Amino acid sequence: MLQRGWRTVDELMTDVKAHQKLIKISNANLDDLPAFVKRPNYDRSKLKAGIVHIGLGNFHRAHQAWYLHRLMQRGEALDWAIVGAGIMEFDKEQRQKLLSQDCLTTLVELDPDGQSVEVIGSMIDYVEISDGNSALIKRMSDADIKIISLTVTEGGYFQDPNSGALDHTHPDIKFDAAHAQTPKTVFGAIVEALRLRHIQGNGPVTLQSCDNLQGNGTILRKTVVSLAKMSDPKLADWIYENCSFPNSMVDCIVPATGQTEIDLVTSLGINDAVPVTHENFRQWVIEDDFCAGRPAWETVGVTLSDDVHAFETMKICLLNAGHQILANAGEILGLQTIDECMAHDEIFSLFDTVQRDEIAPHVDDVPGTTPGQYIQLISKRFANPKIKDTVRRVAFDGGARHSGFLHPTIRKAIANGCKLEGLALVEALWARMCEGTREDGSVIEPNDPSWTFYQEIAKRAKNAPTVWLDDTQAYGDIAKDEAFRETFTQQLEHIWRHGVKSAIVQYCTNNGQLHSASAKVAKG
């Protein structure tokens, strides 16, 4: 869903110069913000909690929190306010920053032709990060909480890479099963909170994953129920039978916040320690499966659908996979941002050719959109020069992202005897990137939770490519397919002998698709 109402940069800066004074965002200072800044029109002192959200990163505040804010601007959902939460050490600093500004967030929408600024207020508190997650468990078990949502990244669900089941052998999972009341993981904390809700009569809740996983609700259910079963089988049965785990698809490009983003907000007259920039597009598709009620999200642009799978497949297989196609090649060639990758003729040609020839044939239409139309849409979004989404952010945790975003399509291509040369090239680029150096000789800093593991295999794969398929344990049955092994080997050998550009040019020329990035995106 495209968002409008932006102003040109010149118009905004004229207003800023007229205002001059730098205002720290807080409840007390909302009326003092520059006139062009949209702000809450509701009385935040009257908001009541209804949601605990774990993982208070930029994406949540630009997406789910914004949709709720829109409802509150209409005088609705005032008893569904968000309580933020986290379990990591870095969450402590985020908590302090947000509490210091009354949990308000400045959102800057970056349209190619202008930008708009809004302060949202749908979050009202942030749970203390404590040993054994006692404060989080207590807050989730309270009767006023009806939804527990989370964004913990694609690789944060402790899945076995081959079976997709909960990895019962992981040390943190084993710890939580043995120490259920003082768990280490988010999921252990959720299980203990559900136990307390059950025995205290506070009822079941909806558990809502907002991560980029196919069947994210189904995966969350499997993780929570399986972990509960390890320590309390009767509780696991109660959770399975009473709690809801709706699948959803979420979409908005939200760069990480650095000094550039803070300087941008400062230049607009606002003092915000944790501002968020985002593109001029949002989409949220959810199954309507909420056992304890929900806000009326459908009235502010959220799509409620019984077929979330079709939407999430299109997004994950094209947008999320497309990000990996761009970022791995861009990192090796020393590019900094995704829009730079889209402006690079060879990288864009790879992106466009693989998407149209090898991924789109395995993606079904969704209401109102074909795969071809969706590729045009994401091409324009990725090429937005205002969104400085870094290659490093997009390439992070390649093990989880390739397994989740690209490997399902590779399996379909193998099963159906379809083209997969480009997909093999993309996997070879990931292996080349994990070796840890760019083509100019500079070092790629660790960018994966298992970076050392992948780097060691990638170095050996330089001379024995199939080692990457066999030893990373990321490919499962894909590694056994002789045609894919042969094609992957050829691609990785070509990259090491002749370079990334040469490998891409050979692939795209063979497919008649080498073209100018700027002309192709503009034509869109």
XYZ file of C-alpha atoms in Angstrom:
524
model
C 0.000 0.000 0.000
C 1.572 3.276 -1.098
C 1.572 6.088 1.432
C 1.053 9.689 0.298
C 0.962 13.121 1.920
C 4.706 13.819 1.667
C 6.251 17.204 0.981
C 9.295 18.066 -1.091
C 12.618 18.392 0.707
C 12.768 22.131 -0.142
C 9.331 22.686 1.404
C 10.313 20.818 4.553
C 13.598 22.682 4.943
C 11.847 26.015 4.529
C 9.606 25.135 7.446
C 12.568 23.873 9.491
C 14.486 27.112 9.014
C 11.437 29.053 10.090
C 11.123 26.888 13.223
C 14.845 26.651 14.094
C 14.489 25.221 17.629
C 15.484 21.560 18.170
C 12.688 19.738 20.030
C 13.206 16.469 21.916
C 10.213 14.243 21.342
C 8.187 13.542 24.488
C 4.581 13.739 25.575
C 5.182 17.210 26.961
C 6.765 18.513 23.746
C 4.397 17.169 21.095
C 2.721 20.543 20.572
C 6.125 22.205 20.138
C 7.195 20.097 17.160
C 7.482 21.815 13.762
C 4.114 22.333 12.099
C 4.858 19.915 9.247
C 5.323 16.985 11.675
C 2.227 14.816 12.073
C 1.705 13.681 15.661
C -0.762 11.749 17.863
C -4.160 13.416 18.122
C -5.241 11.048 20.920
C -4.666 11.339 24.653
C -1.801 8.934 25.275
C -2.401 9.015 29.029
C -5.631 7.098 28.429
C -4.078 4.296 26.379
C -4.236 0.807 27.852
C -1.972 -2.126 26.986
C -3.199 -5.043 24.909
C -0.084 -6.235 23.065
C 3.412 -7.253 24.139
C 5.835 -7.062 21.220
C 9.214 -8.783 21.540
C 11.955 -7.369 19.314
C 11.531 -3.591 19.230
C 13.553 -2.933 16.106
C 12.994 -0.446 13.322
C 10.730 -2.695 11.304
C 8.133 -3.138 14.015
C 7.933 0.590 14.693
C 7.597 1.450 10.999
C 5.065 -1.283 10.318
C 2.876 -2.953 12.958
C 3.128 -0.043 15.425
C 2.253 2.397 12.632
C -0.894 0.499 11.645
C -2.036 0.538 15.267
C -1.227 4.263 15.473
C -3.480 4.849 12.473
C -6.362 3.214 14.314
C -5.685 5.326 17.392
C -5.717 8.461 15.242
C -9.340 7.504 14.459
C -10.175 7.171 18.160
C -10.113 3.357 17.977
C -8.033 0.549 19.549
C -7.111 2.697 22.554
C -6.963 -0.432 24.727
C -4.565 -2.217 22.377
C -1.393 -0.201 23.066
C 1.992 -1.902 22.713
C 4.354 -2.836 25.509
C 7.830 -3.361 24.092
C 10.118 -6.177 25.207
C 13.440 -7.845 24.503
C 15.819 -10.386 25.994
C 19.189 -9.390 24.523
C 21.852 -7.223 26.128
C 21.514 -4.570 23.419
C 17.787 -4.322 24.189
C 18.709 -2.575 27.456
C 20.072 0.444 25.603
C 17.068 0.523 23.240
C 14.775 0.422 26.244
C 16.497 3.368 27.916
C 16.372 5.454 24.762
C 12.695 4.807 24.120
C 11.612 5.335 27.725
C 13.521 8.636 27.784
C 11.203 9.891 25.042
C 7.981 8.347 26.350
C 8.193 5.489 23.827
C 7.504 7.874 20.929
C 9.122 7.269 17.540
C 9.766 9.629 14.639
C 9.038 8.002 11.275
C 10.454 9.603 8.135
C 8.936 8.286 4.924
C 11.415 8.546 2.054
C 9.640 8.934 -1.263
C 11.866 9.429 -4.351
C 10.196 12.831 -4.830
C 9.900 14.007 -1.224
C 9.434 12.919 2.355
C 6.957 13.146 5.224
C 7.539 13.124 8.963
C 5.316 11.613 11.644
C 5.634 10.901 15.361
C 3.700 7.787 16.406
C 2.552 6.960 19.925
C 1.063 3.463 19.925
C 3.753 2.101 22.250
C 3.431 3.007 25.948
C 6.020 0.986 27.884
C 9.079 -1.236 27.630
C 9.527 -4.244 29.928
C 12.653 -4.350 32.039
C 15.291 -6.808 30.773
C 15.960 -9.056 33.785
C 17.734 -12.277 34.683
C 15.658 -15.299 33.828
C 13.282 -13.008 31.899
C 11.094 -12.733 35.011
C 9.722 -9.249 34.172
C 8.848 -10.292 30.624
C 7.161 -13.490 31.805
C 5.128 -11.549 34.359
C 3.966 -8.948 31.813
C 2.975 -11.538 29.211
C 0.988 -13.455 31.815
C -1.093 -10.418 32.844
C -4.780 -10.583 31.973
C -4.779 -7.328 29.947
C -2.421 -8.780 27.328
C -4.323 -10.427 24.459
C -1.631 -10.623 21.755
C 2.054 -11.492 22.054
C 3.817 -10.590 18.814
C 7.454 -10.884 17.885
C 10.129 -10.097 15.351
C 13.164 -12.219 16.214
C 14.607 -12.612 12.663
C 14.249 -15.573 10.336
C 17.027 -17.549 11.993
C 15.755 -17.106 15.542
C 13.289 -20.009 15.735
C 15.741 -22.805 16.561
C 14.668 -24.849 13.549
C 16.506 -27.926 12.371
C 17.693 -26.827 8.878
C 16.607 -30.063 7.231
C 13.417 -31.147 9.016
C 12.129 -27.716 10.034
C 11.300 -29.110 13.481
C 12.485 -27.566 16.734
C 16.158 -28.352 17.310
C 15.864 -30.151 20.641
C 19.662 -30.484 20.824
C 20.378 -26.749 20.891
C 21.943 -25.836 24.271
C 19.509 -22.954 24.887
C 16.499 -25.140 24.151
C 17.812 -27.880 26.442
C 18.385 -25.272 29.143
C 14.849 -23.900 28.849
C 13.361 -27.390 29.055
C 15.311 -28.044 32.252
C 14.810 -24.551 33.755
C 11.314 -23.649 32.573
C 10.789 -20.857 35.140
C 14.063 -19.046 34.347
C 14.454 -19.534 30.566
C 17.052 -18.031 28.262
C 15.037 -17.803 25.046
C 12.010 -15.817 23.938
C 10.128 -19.049 23.425
C 10.960 -20.338 26.882
C 9.641 -17.071 28.318
C 6.439 -17.430 26.269
C 5.910 -21.007 27.457
C 6.317 -20.007 31.107
C 3.985 -17.023 30.667
C 1.363 -19.289 29.115
C 1.723 -21.695 32.038
C 1.037 -18.838 34.452
C -1.923 -17.620 32.401
C -3.378 -21.112 32.436
C -3.091 -21.679 36.184
C -4.166 -18.098 37.035
C -7.206 -18.264 34.773
C -6.072 -15.374 32.552
C -6.883 -17.301 29.410
C -5.043 -18.025 26.156
C -3.529 -15.380 23.890
C -2.708 -14.992 20.229
C 0.956 -15.578 19.394
C 1.769 -13.572 16.292
C 5.016 -13.925 14.349
C 5.927 -10.946 12.174
C 9.100 -12.478 10.715
C 9.779 -13.250 7.067
C 9.126 -16.974 7.170
C 6.761 -19.002 5.036
C 4.074 -20.152 7.426
C 5.494 -18.011 10.238
C 2.516 -18.683 12.499
C 2.751 -22.415 11.892
C 6.477 -22.321 12.677
C 5.864 -20.322 15.855
C 3.216 -22.814 16.980
C 5.592 -25.715 16.342
C 8.388 -24.009 18.277
C 6.291 -23.056 21.313
C 4.315 -26.309 21.559
C 7.397 -28.494 21.026
C 9.351 -26.633 23.707
C 6.427 -26.834 26.140
C 6.123 -30.561 25.502
C 9.746 -31.080 26.639
C 8.879 -29.961 30.187
C 5.082 -30.088 30.518
C 3.128 -32.174 27.963
C -0.256 -31.190 29.445
C 0.596 -27.494 29.063
C 1.648 -28.168 25.470
C -1.770 -29.682 24.780
C -3.532 -26.665 26.327
C -1.463 -24.253 24.212
C -2.126 -26.207 21.031
C -5.865 -26.405 21.646
C -6.498 -22.850 22.898
C -3.907 -20.346 21.643
C -3.919 -18.851 18.138
C -0.927 -18.628 15.810
C -2.031 -16.687 12.698
C 0.206 -16.727 9.647
C 1.058 -13.330 8.221
C 3.028 -11.553 5.536
C 4.696 -8.239 6.352
C 6.421 -5.895 3.933
C 8.158 -2.520 4.197
C 11.805 -1.681 3.513
C 13.206 -0.173 6.715
C 16.948 0.601 6.811
C 18.960 0.392 10.005
C 19.336 3.646 11.895
C 22.802 5.166 11.936
C 24.231 8.626 12.282
C 22.930 9.590 8.834
C 19.339 8.923 9.887
C 19.790 10.709 13.222
C 21.323 13.697 11.412
C 18.374 13.751 8.999
C 15.839 13.937 11.830
C 17.970 16.533 13.630
C 18.007 18.651 10.471
C 14.212 18.614 10.610
C 14.223 20.153 14.081
C 13.607 16.927 16.031
C 15.736 15.336 18.735
C 15.007 11.588 18.576
C 17.565 9.058 19.816
C 16.058 6.189 17.789
C 14.298 7.542 14.677
C 13.210 5.301 11.810
C 13.312 5.902 8.070
C 11.261 3.780 5.682
C 10.071 3.552 2.111
C 6.702 4.783 0.816
C 5.159 1.302 0.777
C 3.623 -0.994 3.379
C 1.735 -4.258 3.176
C 0.389 -6.573 5.855
C -1.651 -9.718 5.173
C -2.927 -11.713 8.165
C -5.036 -14.769 8.854
C -8.037 -13.733 10.932
C -7.291 -16.161 13.764
C -7.184 -14.284 17.103
C -8.469 -16.218 20.098
C -8.633 -13.206 22.436
C -9.712 -10.457 20.067
C -7.743 -7.980 17.932
C -7.698 -4.371 16.716
C -9.756 -3.601 13.580
C -6.668 -3.556 11.374
C -8.659 -4.164 8.201
C -10.041 -0.604 8.440
C -6.559 0.918 8.032
C -5.297 -1.064 5.048
C -4.392 -4.485 6.457
C -5.569 -7.424 4.327
C -7.300 -10.270 6.173
C -7.058 -13.426 4.103
C -7.541 -17.163 4.409
C -4.760 -17.598 1.836
C -1.801 -15.790 3.375
C 0.444 -18.457 1.866
C 0.052 -17.101 -1.676
C 0.947 -13.570 -0.575
C 3.889 -14.630 1.553
C 5.216 -16.961 -1.161
C 5.234 -14.119 -3.675
C 6.957 -11.770 -1.247
C 9.511 -14.226 0.139
C 10.386 -15.861 -3.188
C 10.668 -12.593 -5.122
C 11.382 -9.687 -2.762
C 13.350 -11.424 -0.025
C 15.160 -13.711 -2.454
C 15.791 -10.692 -4.678
C 17.495 -8.935 -1.809
C 19.938 -11.843 -1.453
C 20.643 -11.870 -5.200
C 21.622 -8.202 -5.033
C 23.410 -8.101 -1.694
C 25.805 -11.034 -2.135
C 27.038 -9.815 -5.510
C 27.139 -6.220 -4.278
C 29.229 -7.109 -1.240
C 31.843 -8.915 -3.320
C 32.113 -5.934 -5.689
C 32.302 -3.395 -2.866
C 28.929 -1.683 -3.302
C 27.399 -0.115 -0.201
C 23.632 0.043 -0.734
C 20.822 -1.813 -2.479
C 19.994 1.131 -4.764
C 23.639 1.094 -5.922
C 23.235 -2.595 -6.770
C 20.108 -1.791 -8.796
C 22.060 0.877 -10.726
C 24.853 -1.616 -11.547
C 24.233 -3.086 -15.007
C 25.536 -6.591 -14.349
C 24.017 -7.015 -10.887
C 20.655 -5.685 -12.033
C 20.738 -7.983 -15.061
C 21.329 -10.950 -12.751
C 18.509 -9.858 -10.459
C 16.004 -9.318 -13.266
C 16.876 -12.466 -15.215
C 16.824 -14.866 -12.276
C 13.587 -13.350 -11.003
C 11.724 -13.542 -14.311
C 13.162 -16.745 -15.776
C 13.790 -18.978 -12.758
C 11.723 -17.785 -9.780
C 8.517 -16.257 -11.193
C 7.447 -19.510 -12.956
C 7.097 -21.094 -9.498
C 5.048 -18.226 -7.992
C 1.259 -17.988 -8.298
C -0.760 -14.823 -8.833
C -2.376 -13.136 -5.831
C -5.534 -11.016 -6.067
C -4.661 -8.008 -8.197
C -1.011 -8.879 -8.829
C 0.934 -11.228 -11.117
C 4.544 -12.225 -10.428
C 5.657 -10.050 -13.357
C 3.870 -7.020 -11.949
C 5.328 -7.690 -8.520
C 8.860 -7.803 -9.954
C 8.243 -4.390 -11.541
C 7.044 -3.055 -8.190
C 9.987 -4.301 -6.150
C 12.447 -3.148 -8.822
C 11.245 0.423 -8.347
C 11.267 0.050 -4.575
C 14.809 -1.342 -4.493
C 16.018 1.425 -6.828
C 14.673 4.218 -4.575
C 17.768 6.435 -4.064
C 16.396 7.845 -0.801
C 16.383 4.421 0.879
C 19.994 3.791 1.807
C 19.408 0.176 2.749
C 22.863 -1.267 3.189
C 24.172 -4.348 1.447
C 25.559 -5.455 4.792
C 22.164 -5.362 6.526
C 20.466 -7.274 3.727
C 23.235 -9.892 3.488
C 23.247 -10.588 7.239
C 22.539 -14.177 8.354
C 22.768 -15.682 4.884
C 22.398 -19.176 6.290
C 18.834 -18.488 7.404
C 17.936 -16.244 4.481
C 19.149 -18.485 1.650
C 17.515 -21.504 3.296
C 14.234 -19.653 3.734
C 14.086 -17.454 0.638
C 15.921 -19.260 -2.191
C 16.166 -22.961 -1.422
C 12.414 -23.651 -1.661
C 12.475 -22.384 -5.256
C 15.559 -24.457 -6.052
C 13.723 -27.544 -4.798
C 10.759 -26.737 -7.045
C 13.058 -26.230 -10.032
C 14.739 -29.571 -9.416
C 11.427 -31.390 -8.958
C 9.953 -29.915 -12.143
C 13.070 -30.123 -14.304
C 13.144 -26.318 -14.716
C 16.008 -23.897 -15.309
C 18.269 -23.286 -12.337
C 21.565 -21.948 -13.730
C 20.925 -18.510 -12.257
C 19.853 -19.914 -8.913
C 23.055 -21.952 -8.802
C 25.008 -18.778 -9.611
C 23.311 -16.948 -6.741
C 24.306 -19.741 -4.337
C 27.854 -19.637 -5.692
C 27.939 -15.889 -5.025
C 26.941 -16.520 -1.418
C 29.753 -19.057 -1.082
C 32.198 -16.581 -2.655
C 31.087 -13.820 -0.277
C 31.503 -16.027 2.776
C 35.170 -16.524 1.867
C 35.567 -13.109 3.462
C 37.302 -10.924 0.882
C 36.039 -8.659 -1.888
C 37.459 -8.668 -5.379
C 39.499 -5.556 -4.528
C 41.188 -7.510 -1.723
C 39.430 -5.746 1.164
C 38.099 -7.800 4.049
C 34.403 -8.518 4.537
C 33.774 -8.259 8.246
C 31.855 -11.160 9.875
C 28.186 -10.870 8.955
C 26.529 -14.105 10.059
C 25.909 -15.736 13.453
C 27.921 -18.679 12.058
C 30.427 -16.648 10.034
C 33.529 -18.570 11.141
C 31.863 -21.862 10.256
C 30.795 -20.681 6.789
C 34.100 -18.951 6.070
C 36.143 -22.071 6.744
C 34.012 -24.091 4.323
C 33.989 -21.288 1.733
C 37.786 -21.194 1.705
C 37.946 -24.932 1.028
C 35.215 -24.642 -1.594
C 37.459 -22.349 -3.638
C 39.255 -25.464 -4.868
C 36.503 -28.023 -4.227
C 33.123 -26.303 -4.840
C 30.858 -29.158 -3.771
C 32.295 -28.936 -0.256
C 30.030 -25.902 0.162
C 26.951 -27.963 -0.655
C 27.957 -30.913 1.496
C 29.497 -29.349 4.597
C 27.371 -26.282 5.300
C 24.385 -28.557 6.016
C 22.164 -25.819 4.564
C 21.085 -27.632 1.404
C 19.667 -30.966 2.520
C 18.286 -32.866 -0.483
C 19.425 -30.107 -2.883
C 23.030 -31.168 -2.297
C 22.218 -34.642 -3.636
C 20.976 -33.454 -7.033
C 23.733 -34.111 -9.575
C 22.535 -31.467 -12.055
C 22.557 -28.758 -9.411
C 25.947 -29.893 -8.083
C 27.442 -29.718 -11.545
C 25.978 -26.298 -12.331
C 26.966 -24.875 -8.936
C 30.506 -26.177 -9.414
C 30.799 -24.530 -12.826
C 29.503 -21.212 -11.497
C 31.765 -21.053 -8.454
C 34.823 -22.069 -10.499
C 34.026 -19.338 -13.046
C 33.656 -16.724 -10.284
C 37.048 -17.584 -8.797
C 38.836 -17.743 -12.161
C 37.249 -14.827 -14.009
C 35.347 -12.723 -11.465
C 31.758 -11.929 -10.564
C 31.011 -9.672 -13.520
C 32.230 -12.266 -16.011
C 30.080 -14.991 -14.446
C 27.006 -12.761 -14.531
C 27.618 -11.614 -18.101
C 27.999 -15.212 -19.278
C 24.768 -16.268 -17.572
C 22.710 -13.282 -18.722
C 24.071 -13.353 -22.277
C 23.173 -17.027 -22.542
C 19.647 -16.030 -21.547
C 19.533 -12.959 -23.800
C 18.926 -10.666 -20.834
C 21.988 -8.426 -20.395
C 20.725 -4.850 -20.285
C 21.087 -1.359 -18.825
C 19.846 -1.151 -15.254
C 18.684 2.452 -15.454
C 16.735 1.922 -18.672
C 15.131 -1.296 -17.461
C 14.031 0.051 -14.060
C 12.703 3.244 -15.632
C 10.732 1.229 -18.168
C 9.502 -1.012 -15.303
